[in-house]
PDB file of C-alpha atoms and ligand atoms in Angstrom:
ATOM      1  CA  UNK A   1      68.155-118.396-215.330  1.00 75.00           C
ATOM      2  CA  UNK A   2      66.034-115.449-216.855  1.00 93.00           C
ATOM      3  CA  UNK A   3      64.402-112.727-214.569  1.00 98.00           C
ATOM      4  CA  UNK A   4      60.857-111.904-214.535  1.00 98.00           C
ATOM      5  CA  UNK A   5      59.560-108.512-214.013  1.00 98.00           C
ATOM      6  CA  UNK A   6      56.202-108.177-213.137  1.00 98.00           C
ATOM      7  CA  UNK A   7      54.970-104.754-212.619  1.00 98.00           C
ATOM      8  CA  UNK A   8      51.668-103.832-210.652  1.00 98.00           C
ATOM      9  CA  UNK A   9      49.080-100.937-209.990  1.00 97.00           C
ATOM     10  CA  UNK A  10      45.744 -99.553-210.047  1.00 96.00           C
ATOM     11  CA  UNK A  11      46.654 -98.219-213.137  1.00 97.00           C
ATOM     12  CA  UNK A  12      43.689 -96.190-213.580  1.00 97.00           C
ATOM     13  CA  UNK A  13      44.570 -94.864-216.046  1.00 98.00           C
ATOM     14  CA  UNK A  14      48.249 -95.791-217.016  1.00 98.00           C
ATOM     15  CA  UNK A  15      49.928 -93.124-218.213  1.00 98.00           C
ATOM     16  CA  UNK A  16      53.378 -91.953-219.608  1.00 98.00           C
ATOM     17  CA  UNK A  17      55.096 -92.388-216.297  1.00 98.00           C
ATOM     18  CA  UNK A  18      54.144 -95.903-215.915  1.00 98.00           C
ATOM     19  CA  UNK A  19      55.121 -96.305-219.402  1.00 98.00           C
ATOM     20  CA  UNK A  20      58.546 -94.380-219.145  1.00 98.00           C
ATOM     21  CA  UNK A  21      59.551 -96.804-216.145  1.00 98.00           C
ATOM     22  CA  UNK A  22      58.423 -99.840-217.374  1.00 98.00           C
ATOM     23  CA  UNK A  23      60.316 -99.254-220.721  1.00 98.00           C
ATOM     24  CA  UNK A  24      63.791 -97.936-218.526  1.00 98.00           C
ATOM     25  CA  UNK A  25      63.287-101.222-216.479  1.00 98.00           C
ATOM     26  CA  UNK A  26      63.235-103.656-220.030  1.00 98.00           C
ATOM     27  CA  UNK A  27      65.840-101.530-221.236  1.00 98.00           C
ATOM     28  CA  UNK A  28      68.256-101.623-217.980  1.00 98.00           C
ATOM     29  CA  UNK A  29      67.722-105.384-217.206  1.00 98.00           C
ATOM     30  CA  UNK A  30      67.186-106.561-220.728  1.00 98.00           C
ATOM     31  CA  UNK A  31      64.352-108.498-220.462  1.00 98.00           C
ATOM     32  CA  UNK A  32      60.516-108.653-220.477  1.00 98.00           C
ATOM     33  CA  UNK A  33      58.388-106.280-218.028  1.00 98.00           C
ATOM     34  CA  UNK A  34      54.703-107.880-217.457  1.00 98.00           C
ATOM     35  CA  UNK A  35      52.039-105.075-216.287  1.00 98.00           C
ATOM     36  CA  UNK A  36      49.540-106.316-213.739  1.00 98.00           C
ATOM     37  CA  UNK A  37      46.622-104.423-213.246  1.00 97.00           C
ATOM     38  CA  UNK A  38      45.621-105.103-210.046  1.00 95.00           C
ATOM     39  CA  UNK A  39      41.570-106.370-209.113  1.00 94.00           C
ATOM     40  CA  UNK A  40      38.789-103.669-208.308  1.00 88.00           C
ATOM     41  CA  UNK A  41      38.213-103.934-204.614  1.00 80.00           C
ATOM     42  CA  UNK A  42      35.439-106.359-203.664  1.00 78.00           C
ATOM     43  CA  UNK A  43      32.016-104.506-202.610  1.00 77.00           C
ATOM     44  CA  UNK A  44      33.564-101.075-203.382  1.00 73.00           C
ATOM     45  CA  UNK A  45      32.429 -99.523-207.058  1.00 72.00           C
ATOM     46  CA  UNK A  46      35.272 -99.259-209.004  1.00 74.00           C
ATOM     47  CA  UNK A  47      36.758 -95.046-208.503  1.00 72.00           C
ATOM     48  CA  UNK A  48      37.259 -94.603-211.823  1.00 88.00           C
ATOM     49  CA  UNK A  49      37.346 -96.968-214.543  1.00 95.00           C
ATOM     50  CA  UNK A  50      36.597-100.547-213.930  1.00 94.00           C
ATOM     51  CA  UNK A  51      39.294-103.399-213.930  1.00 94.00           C
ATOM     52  CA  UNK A  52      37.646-104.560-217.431  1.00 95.00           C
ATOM     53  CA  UNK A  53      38.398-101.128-219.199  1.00 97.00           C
ATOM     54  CA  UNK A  54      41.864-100.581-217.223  1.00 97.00           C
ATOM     55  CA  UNK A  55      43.036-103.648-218.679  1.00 98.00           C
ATOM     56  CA  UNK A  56      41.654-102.318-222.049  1.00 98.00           C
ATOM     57  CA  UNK A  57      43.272 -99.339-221.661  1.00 98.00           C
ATOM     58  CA  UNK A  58      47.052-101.384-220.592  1.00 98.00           C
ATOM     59  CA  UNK A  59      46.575-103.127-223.502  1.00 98.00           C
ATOM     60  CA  UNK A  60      46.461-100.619-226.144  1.00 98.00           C
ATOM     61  CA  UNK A  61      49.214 -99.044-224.480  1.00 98.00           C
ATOM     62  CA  UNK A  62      51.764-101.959-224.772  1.00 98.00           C
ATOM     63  CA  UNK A  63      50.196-102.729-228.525  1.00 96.00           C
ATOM     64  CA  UNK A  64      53.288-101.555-230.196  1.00 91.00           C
ATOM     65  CA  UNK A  65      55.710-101.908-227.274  1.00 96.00           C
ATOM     66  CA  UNK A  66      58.513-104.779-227.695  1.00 97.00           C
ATOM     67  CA  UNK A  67      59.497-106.401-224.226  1.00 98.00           C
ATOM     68  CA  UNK A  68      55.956-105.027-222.552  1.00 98.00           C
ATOM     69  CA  UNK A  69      53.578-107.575-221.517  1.00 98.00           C
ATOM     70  CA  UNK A  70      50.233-107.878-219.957  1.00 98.00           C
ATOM     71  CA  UNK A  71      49.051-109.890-216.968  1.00 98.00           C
ATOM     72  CA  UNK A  72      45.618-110.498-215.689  1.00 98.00           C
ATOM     73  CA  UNK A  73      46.346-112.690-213.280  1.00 97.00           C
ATOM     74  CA  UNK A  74      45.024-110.536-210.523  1.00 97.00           C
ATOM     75  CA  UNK A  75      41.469-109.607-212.462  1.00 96.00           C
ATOM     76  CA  UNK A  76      41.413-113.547-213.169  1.00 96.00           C
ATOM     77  CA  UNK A  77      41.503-114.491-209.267  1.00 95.00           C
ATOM     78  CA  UNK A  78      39.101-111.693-208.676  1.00 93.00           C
ATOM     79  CA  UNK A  79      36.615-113.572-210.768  1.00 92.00           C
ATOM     80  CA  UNK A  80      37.094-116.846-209.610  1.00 93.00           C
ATOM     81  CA  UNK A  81      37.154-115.341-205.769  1.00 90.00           C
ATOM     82  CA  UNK A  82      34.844-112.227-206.275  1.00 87.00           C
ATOM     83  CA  UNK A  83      34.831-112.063-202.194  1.00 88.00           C
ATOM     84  CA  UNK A  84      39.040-112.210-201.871  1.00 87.00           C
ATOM     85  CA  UNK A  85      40.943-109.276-201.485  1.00 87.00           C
ATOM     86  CA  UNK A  86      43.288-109.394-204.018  1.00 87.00           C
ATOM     87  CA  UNK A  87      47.291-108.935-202.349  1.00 94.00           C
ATOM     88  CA  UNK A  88      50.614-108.862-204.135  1.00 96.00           C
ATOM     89  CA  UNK A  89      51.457-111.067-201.506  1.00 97.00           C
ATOM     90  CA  UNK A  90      49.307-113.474-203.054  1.00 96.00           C
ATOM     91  CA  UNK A  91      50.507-112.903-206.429  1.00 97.00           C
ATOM     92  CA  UNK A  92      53.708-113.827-205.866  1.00 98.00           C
ATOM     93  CA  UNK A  93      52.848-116.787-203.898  1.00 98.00           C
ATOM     94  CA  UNK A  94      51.454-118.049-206.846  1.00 97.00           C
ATOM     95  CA  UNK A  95      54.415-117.022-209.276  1.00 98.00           C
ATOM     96  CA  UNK A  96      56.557-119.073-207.273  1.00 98.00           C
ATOM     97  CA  UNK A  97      54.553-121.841-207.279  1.00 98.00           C
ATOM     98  CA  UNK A  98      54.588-121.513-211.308  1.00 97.00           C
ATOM     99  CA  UNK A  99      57.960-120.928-211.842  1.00 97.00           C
ATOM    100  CA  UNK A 100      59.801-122.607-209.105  1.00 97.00           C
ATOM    101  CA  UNK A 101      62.227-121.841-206.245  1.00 97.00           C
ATOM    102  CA  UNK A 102      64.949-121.136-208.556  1.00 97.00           C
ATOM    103  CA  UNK A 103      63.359-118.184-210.303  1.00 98.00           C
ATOM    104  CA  UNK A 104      64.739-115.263-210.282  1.00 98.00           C
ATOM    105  CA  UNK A 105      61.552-112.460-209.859  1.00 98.00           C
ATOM    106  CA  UNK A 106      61.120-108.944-209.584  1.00 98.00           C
ATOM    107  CA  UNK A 107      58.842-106.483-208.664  1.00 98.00           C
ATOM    108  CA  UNK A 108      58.889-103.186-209.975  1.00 98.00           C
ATOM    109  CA  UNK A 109      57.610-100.287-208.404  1.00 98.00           C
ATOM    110  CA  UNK A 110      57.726 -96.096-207.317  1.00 97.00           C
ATOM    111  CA  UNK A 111      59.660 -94.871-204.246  1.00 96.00           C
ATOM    112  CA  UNK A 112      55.959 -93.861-202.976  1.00 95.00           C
ATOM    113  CA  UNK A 113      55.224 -97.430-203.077  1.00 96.00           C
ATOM    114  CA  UNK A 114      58.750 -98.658-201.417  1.00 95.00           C
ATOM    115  CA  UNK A 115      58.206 -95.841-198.982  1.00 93.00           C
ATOM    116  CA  UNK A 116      54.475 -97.154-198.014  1.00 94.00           C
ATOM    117  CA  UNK A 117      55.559-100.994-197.704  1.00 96.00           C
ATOM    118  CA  UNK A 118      55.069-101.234-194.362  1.00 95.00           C
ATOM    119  CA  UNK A 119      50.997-101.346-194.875  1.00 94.00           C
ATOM    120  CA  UNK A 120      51.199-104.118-197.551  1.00 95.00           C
ATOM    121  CA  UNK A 121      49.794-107.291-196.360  1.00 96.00           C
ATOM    122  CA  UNK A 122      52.349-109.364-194.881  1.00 97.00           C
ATOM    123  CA  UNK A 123      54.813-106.923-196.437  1.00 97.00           C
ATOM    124  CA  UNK A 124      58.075-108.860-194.798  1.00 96.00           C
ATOM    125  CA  UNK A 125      57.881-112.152-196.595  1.00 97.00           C
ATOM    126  CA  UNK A 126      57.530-110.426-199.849  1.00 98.00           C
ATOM    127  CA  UNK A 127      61.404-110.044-199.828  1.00 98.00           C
ATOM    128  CA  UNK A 128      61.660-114.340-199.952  1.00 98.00           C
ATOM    129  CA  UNK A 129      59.251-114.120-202.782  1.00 98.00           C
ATOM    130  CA  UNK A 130      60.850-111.274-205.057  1.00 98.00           C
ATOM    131  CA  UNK A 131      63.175-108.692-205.373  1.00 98.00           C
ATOM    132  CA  UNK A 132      62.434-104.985-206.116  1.00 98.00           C
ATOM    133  CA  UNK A 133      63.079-102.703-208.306  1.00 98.00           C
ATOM    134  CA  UNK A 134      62.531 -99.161-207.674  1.00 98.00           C
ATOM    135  CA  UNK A 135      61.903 -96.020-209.707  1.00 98.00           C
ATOM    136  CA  UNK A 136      62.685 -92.453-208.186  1.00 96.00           C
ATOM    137  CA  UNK A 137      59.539 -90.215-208.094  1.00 96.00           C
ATOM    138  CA  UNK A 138      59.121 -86.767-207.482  1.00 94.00           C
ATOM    139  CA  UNK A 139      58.380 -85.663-203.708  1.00 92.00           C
ATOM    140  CA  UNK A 140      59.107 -89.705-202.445  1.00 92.00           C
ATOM    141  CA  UNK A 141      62.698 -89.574-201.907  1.00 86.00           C
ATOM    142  CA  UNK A 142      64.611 -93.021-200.984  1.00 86.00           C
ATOM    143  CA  UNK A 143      66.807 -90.916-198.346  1.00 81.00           C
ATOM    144  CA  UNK A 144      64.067 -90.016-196.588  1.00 78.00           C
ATOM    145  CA  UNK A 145      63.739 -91.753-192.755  1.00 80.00           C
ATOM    146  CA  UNK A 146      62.200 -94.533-193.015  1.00 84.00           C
ATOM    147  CA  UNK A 147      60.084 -96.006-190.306  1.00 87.00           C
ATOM    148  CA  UNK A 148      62.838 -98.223-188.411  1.00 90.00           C
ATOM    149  CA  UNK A 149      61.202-102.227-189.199  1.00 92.00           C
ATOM    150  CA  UNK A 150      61.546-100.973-193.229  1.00 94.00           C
ATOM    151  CA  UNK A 151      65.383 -99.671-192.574  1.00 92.00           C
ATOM    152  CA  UNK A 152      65.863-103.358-190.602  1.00 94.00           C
ATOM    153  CA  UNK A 153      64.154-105.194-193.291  1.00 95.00           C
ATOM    154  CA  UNK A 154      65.861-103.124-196.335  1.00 95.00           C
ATOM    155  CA  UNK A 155      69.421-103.594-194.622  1.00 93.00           C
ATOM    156  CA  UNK A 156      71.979-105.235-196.811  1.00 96.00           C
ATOM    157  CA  UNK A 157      69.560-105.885-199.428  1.00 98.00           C
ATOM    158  CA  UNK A 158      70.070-102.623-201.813  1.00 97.00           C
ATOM    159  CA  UNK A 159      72.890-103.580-205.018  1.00 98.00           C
ATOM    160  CA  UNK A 160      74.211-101.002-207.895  1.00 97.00           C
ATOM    161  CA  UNK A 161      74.759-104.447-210.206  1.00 98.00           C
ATOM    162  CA  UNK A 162      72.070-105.816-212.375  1.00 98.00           C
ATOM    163  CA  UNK A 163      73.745-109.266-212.196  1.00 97.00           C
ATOM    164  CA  UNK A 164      72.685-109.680-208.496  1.00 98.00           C
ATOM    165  CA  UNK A 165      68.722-110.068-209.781  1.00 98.00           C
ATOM    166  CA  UNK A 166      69.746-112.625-212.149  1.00 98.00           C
ATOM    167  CA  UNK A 167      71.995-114.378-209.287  1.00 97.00           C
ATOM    168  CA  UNK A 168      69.471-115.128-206.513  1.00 98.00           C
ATOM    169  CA  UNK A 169      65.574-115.719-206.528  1.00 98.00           C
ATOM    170  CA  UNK A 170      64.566-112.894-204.643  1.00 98.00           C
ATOM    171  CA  UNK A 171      65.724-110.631-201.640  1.00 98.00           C
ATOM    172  CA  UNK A 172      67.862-107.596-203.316  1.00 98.00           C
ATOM    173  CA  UNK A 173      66.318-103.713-204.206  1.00 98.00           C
ATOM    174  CA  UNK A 174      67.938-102.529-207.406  1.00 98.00           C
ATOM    175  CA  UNK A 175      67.265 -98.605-208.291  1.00 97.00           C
ATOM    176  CA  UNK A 176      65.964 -98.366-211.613  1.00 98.00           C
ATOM    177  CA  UNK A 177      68.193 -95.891-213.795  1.00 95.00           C
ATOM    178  CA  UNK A 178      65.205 -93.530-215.165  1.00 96.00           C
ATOM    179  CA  UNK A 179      64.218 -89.531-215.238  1.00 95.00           C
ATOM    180  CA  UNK A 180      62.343 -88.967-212.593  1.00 96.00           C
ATOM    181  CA  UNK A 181      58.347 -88.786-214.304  1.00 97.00           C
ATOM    182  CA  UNK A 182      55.757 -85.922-212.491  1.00 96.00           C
ATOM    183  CA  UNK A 183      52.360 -88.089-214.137  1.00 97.00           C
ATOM    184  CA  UNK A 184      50.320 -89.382-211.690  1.00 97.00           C
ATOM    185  CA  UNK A 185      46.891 -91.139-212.306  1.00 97.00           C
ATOM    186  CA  UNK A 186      45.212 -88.870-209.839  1.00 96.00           C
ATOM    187  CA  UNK A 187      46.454 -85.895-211.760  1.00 97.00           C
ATOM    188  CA  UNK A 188      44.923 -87.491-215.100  1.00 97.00           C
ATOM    189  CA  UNK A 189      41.996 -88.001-213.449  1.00 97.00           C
ATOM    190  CA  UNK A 190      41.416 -84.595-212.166  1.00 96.00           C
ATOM    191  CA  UNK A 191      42.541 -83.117-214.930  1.00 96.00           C
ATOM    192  CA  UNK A 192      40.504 -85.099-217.305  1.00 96.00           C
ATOM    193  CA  UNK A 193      37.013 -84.045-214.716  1.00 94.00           C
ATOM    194  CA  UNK A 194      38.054 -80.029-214.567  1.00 94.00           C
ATOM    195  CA  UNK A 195      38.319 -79.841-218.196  1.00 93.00           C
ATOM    196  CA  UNK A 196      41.947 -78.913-217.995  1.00 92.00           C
ATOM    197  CA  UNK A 197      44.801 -80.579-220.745  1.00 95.00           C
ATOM    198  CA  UNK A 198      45.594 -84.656-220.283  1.00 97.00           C
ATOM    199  CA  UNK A 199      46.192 -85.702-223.432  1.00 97.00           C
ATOM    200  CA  UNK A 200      49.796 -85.508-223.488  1.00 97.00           C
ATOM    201  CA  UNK A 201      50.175 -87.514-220.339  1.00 98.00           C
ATOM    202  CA  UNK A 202      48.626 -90.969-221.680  1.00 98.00           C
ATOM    203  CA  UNK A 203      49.665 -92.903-224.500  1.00 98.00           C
ATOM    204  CA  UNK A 204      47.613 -91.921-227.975  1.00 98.00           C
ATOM    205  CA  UNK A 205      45.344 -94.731-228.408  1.00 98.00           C
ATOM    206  CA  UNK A 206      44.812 -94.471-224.299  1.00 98.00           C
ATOM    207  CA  UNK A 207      43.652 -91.073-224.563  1.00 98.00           C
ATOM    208  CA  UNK A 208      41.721 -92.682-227.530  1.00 97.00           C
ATOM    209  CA  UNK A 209      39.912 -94.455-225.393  1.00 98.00           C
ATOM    210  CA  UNK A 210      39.085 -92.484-222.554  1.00 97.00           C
ATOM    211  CA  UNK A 211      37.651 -89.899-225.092  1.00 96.00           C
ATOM    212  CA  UNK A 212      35.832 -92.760-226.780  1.00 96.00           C
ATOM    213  CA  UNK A 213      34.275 -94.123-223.546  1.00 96.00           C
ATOM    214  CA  UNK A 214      33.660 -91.019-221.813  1.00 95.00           C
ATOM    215  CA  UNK A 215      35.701 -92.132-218.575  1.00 96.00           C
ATOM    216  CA  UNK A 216      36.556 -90.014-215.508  1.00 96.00           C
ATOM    217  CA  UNK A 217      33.988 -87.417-215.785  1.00 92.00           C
ATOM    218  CA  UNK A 218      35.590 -86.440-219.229  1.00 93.00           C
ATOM    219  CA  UNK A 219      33.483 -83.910-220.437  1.00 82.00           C
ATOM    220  CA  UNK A 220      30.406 -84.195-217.701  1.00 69.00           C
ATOM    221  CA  UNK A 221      29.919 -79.971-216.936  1.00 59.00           C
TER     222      UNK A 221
HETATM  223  P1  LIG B 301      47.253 -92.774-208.253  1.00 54.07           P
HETATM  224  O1  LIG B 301      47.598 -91.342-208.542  1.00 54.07           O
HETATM  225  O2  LIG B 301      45.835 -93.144-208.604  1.00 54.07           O
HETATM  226  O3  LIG B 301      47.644 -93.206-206.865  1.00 54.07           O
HETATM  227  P2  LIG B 301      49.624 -93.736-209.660  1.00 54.07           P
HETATM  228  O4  LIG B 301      49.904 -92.737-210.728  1.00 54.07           O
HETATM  229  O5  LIG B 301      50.495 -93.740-208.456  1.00 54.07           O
HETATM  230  O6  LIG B 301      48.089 -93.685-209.258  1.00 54.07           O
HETATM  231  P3  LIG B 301      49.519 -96.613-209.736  1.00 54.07           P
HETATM  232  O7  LIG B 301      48.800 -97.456-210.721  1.00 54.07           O
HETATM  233  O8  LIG B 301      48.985 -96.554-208.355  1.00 54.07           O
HETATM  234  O9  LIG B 301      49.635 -95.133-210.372  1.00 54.07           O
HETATM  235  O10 LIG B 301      51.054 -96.981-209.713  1.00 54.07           O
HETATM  236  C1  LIG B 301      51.595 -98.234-210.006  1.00 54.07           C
HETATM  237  C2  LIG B 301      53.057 -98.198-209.636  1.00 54.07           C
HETATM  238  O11 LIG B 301      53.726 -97.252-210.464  1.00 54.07           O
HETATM  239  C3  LIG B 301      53.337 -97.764-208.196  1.00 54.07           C
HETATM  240  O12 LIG B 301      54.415 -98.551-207.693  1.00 54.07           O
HETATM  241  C4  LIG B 301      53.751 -96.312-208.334  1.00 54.07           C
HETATM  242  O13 LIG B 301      54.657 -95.941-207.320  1.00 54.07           O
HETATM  243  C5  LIG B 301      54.440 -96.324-209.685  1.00 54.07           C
HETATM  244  N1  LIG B 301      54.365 -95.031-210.370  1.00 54.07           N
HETATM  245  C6  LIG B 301      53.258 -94.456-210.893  1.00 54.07           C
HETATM  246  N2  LIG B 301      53.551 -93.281-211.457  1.00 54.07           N
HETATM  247  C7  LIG B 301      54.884 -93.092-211.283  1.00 54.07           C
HETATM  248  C8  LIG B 301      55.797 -92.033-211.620  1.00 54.07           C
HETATM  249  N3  LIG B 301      55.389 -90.930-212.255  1.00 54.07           N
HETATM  250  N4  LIG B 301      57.106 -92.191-211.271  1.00 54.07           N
HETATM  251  C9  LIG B 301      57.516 -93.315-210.619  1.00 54.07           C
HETATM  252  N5  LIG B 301      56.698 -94.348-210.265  1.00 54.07           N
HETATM  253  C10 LIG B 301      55.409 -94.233-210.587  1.00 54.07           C
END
């Protein structure tokens, strides 16, 4: 059976990092990586752009991108459940229920993220939903100590062969093969309000579109 990659994040906005691991993830395991922008908070205003234009934005970055997909499945519950937090947990809950036991699924993420798990909702019983896959990133790294329930929980579970994903639902950590990527969203977004360079780190027709729609203080003296 076929893996499925989903990858989440604020992505606000995504930038060449996101797009670097998602594209060394497609290219490692050989199939399909979905991006999944995740809800704007309930009764919070969005920080910086809204889940309607960070969407926008994923999608013009994937335009011309074989093997990258988008999905809104997250913004899609948010509307139907405007008051509902919106969890990974959650989201792969209802993966499994779409694609069955059987399927093979993976989450892809950053070591910050792998190194943070422990405040995830319910973070434990995401390992009998999915597996993970896990890009390096600078100051987060994966030999670090990690609070002693994560090393419990991770024991056992880390393989060096792609086949293991494809061979069990859920359960493994695989590390992604990549260079490690400096971009962060906060540094776009800072960079983008002090009038300082931030082109370079976005896709073109993202940048396009920040410039277009005036986003993250761009320009604002
Ligand atoms: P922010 O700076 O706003 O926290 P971010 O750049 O970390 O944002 P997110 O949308 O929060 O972007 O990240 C989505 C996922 O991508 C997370 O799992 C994060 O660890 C990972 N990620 C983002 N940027 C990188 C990077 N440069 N290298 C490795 N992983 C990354």
């Amino acid at each position: 059976m076929g893996l499925r990659i989903h990858y989440g994040g604020t992505f606000d906005p995504v930038h060449q990092g996101h797009m670097a691991i998602a594209r060394a993830a497609r290219d490692q395991l050989q199939v399909a990586v979905r991006l999944l922008p995740a809800a704007d908070p309930p009764h919070r205003p969005a920080p910086g752009a809204n889940a309607t234009q960070r969407a926008a934005m994923l999608a013009l970055a994937i335009d011309d991108e074989p093997g990258l997909l988008l999905d809104l499945r997250e913004l899609e519950r948010a509307q139907r459940q405007p008051e509902v937090p919106s969890y990974t947990v959650d989201t792969l809950r209802e993966l499994r229920d779409e694609l069955g036991p059987r399927q093979p699924i993976a989450w892809l993420v950053g070591a910050d993220s792998l190194l943070g798990l422990t405040g995830w909702h319910e973070w434990e019983a995401l390992f009998e939903l999915a597996h993970f896959i896990v890009a390096d990133r600078p100051g987060s790294p994966l030999q670090r100590q990690l609070p002693a329930r994560l090393q419990d929980v991770l024991q056992g579970r880390w393989t060096a062969k792609e086949g293991d994903l494809f061979g069990a639902p859920a359960g493994r950590l695989l590390h992604l093969q990549a260079p490690l990527r400096s971009e962060s969203a906060t540094e776009v977004r800072e960079r983008i309000a002090s009038g300082g360079d931030w082109r370079a780190l976005l896709p073109g027709k993202v940048a396009d579109y920040v410039a277009d729609h005036r986003l993250y203080g761009l320009g604002i003296p």
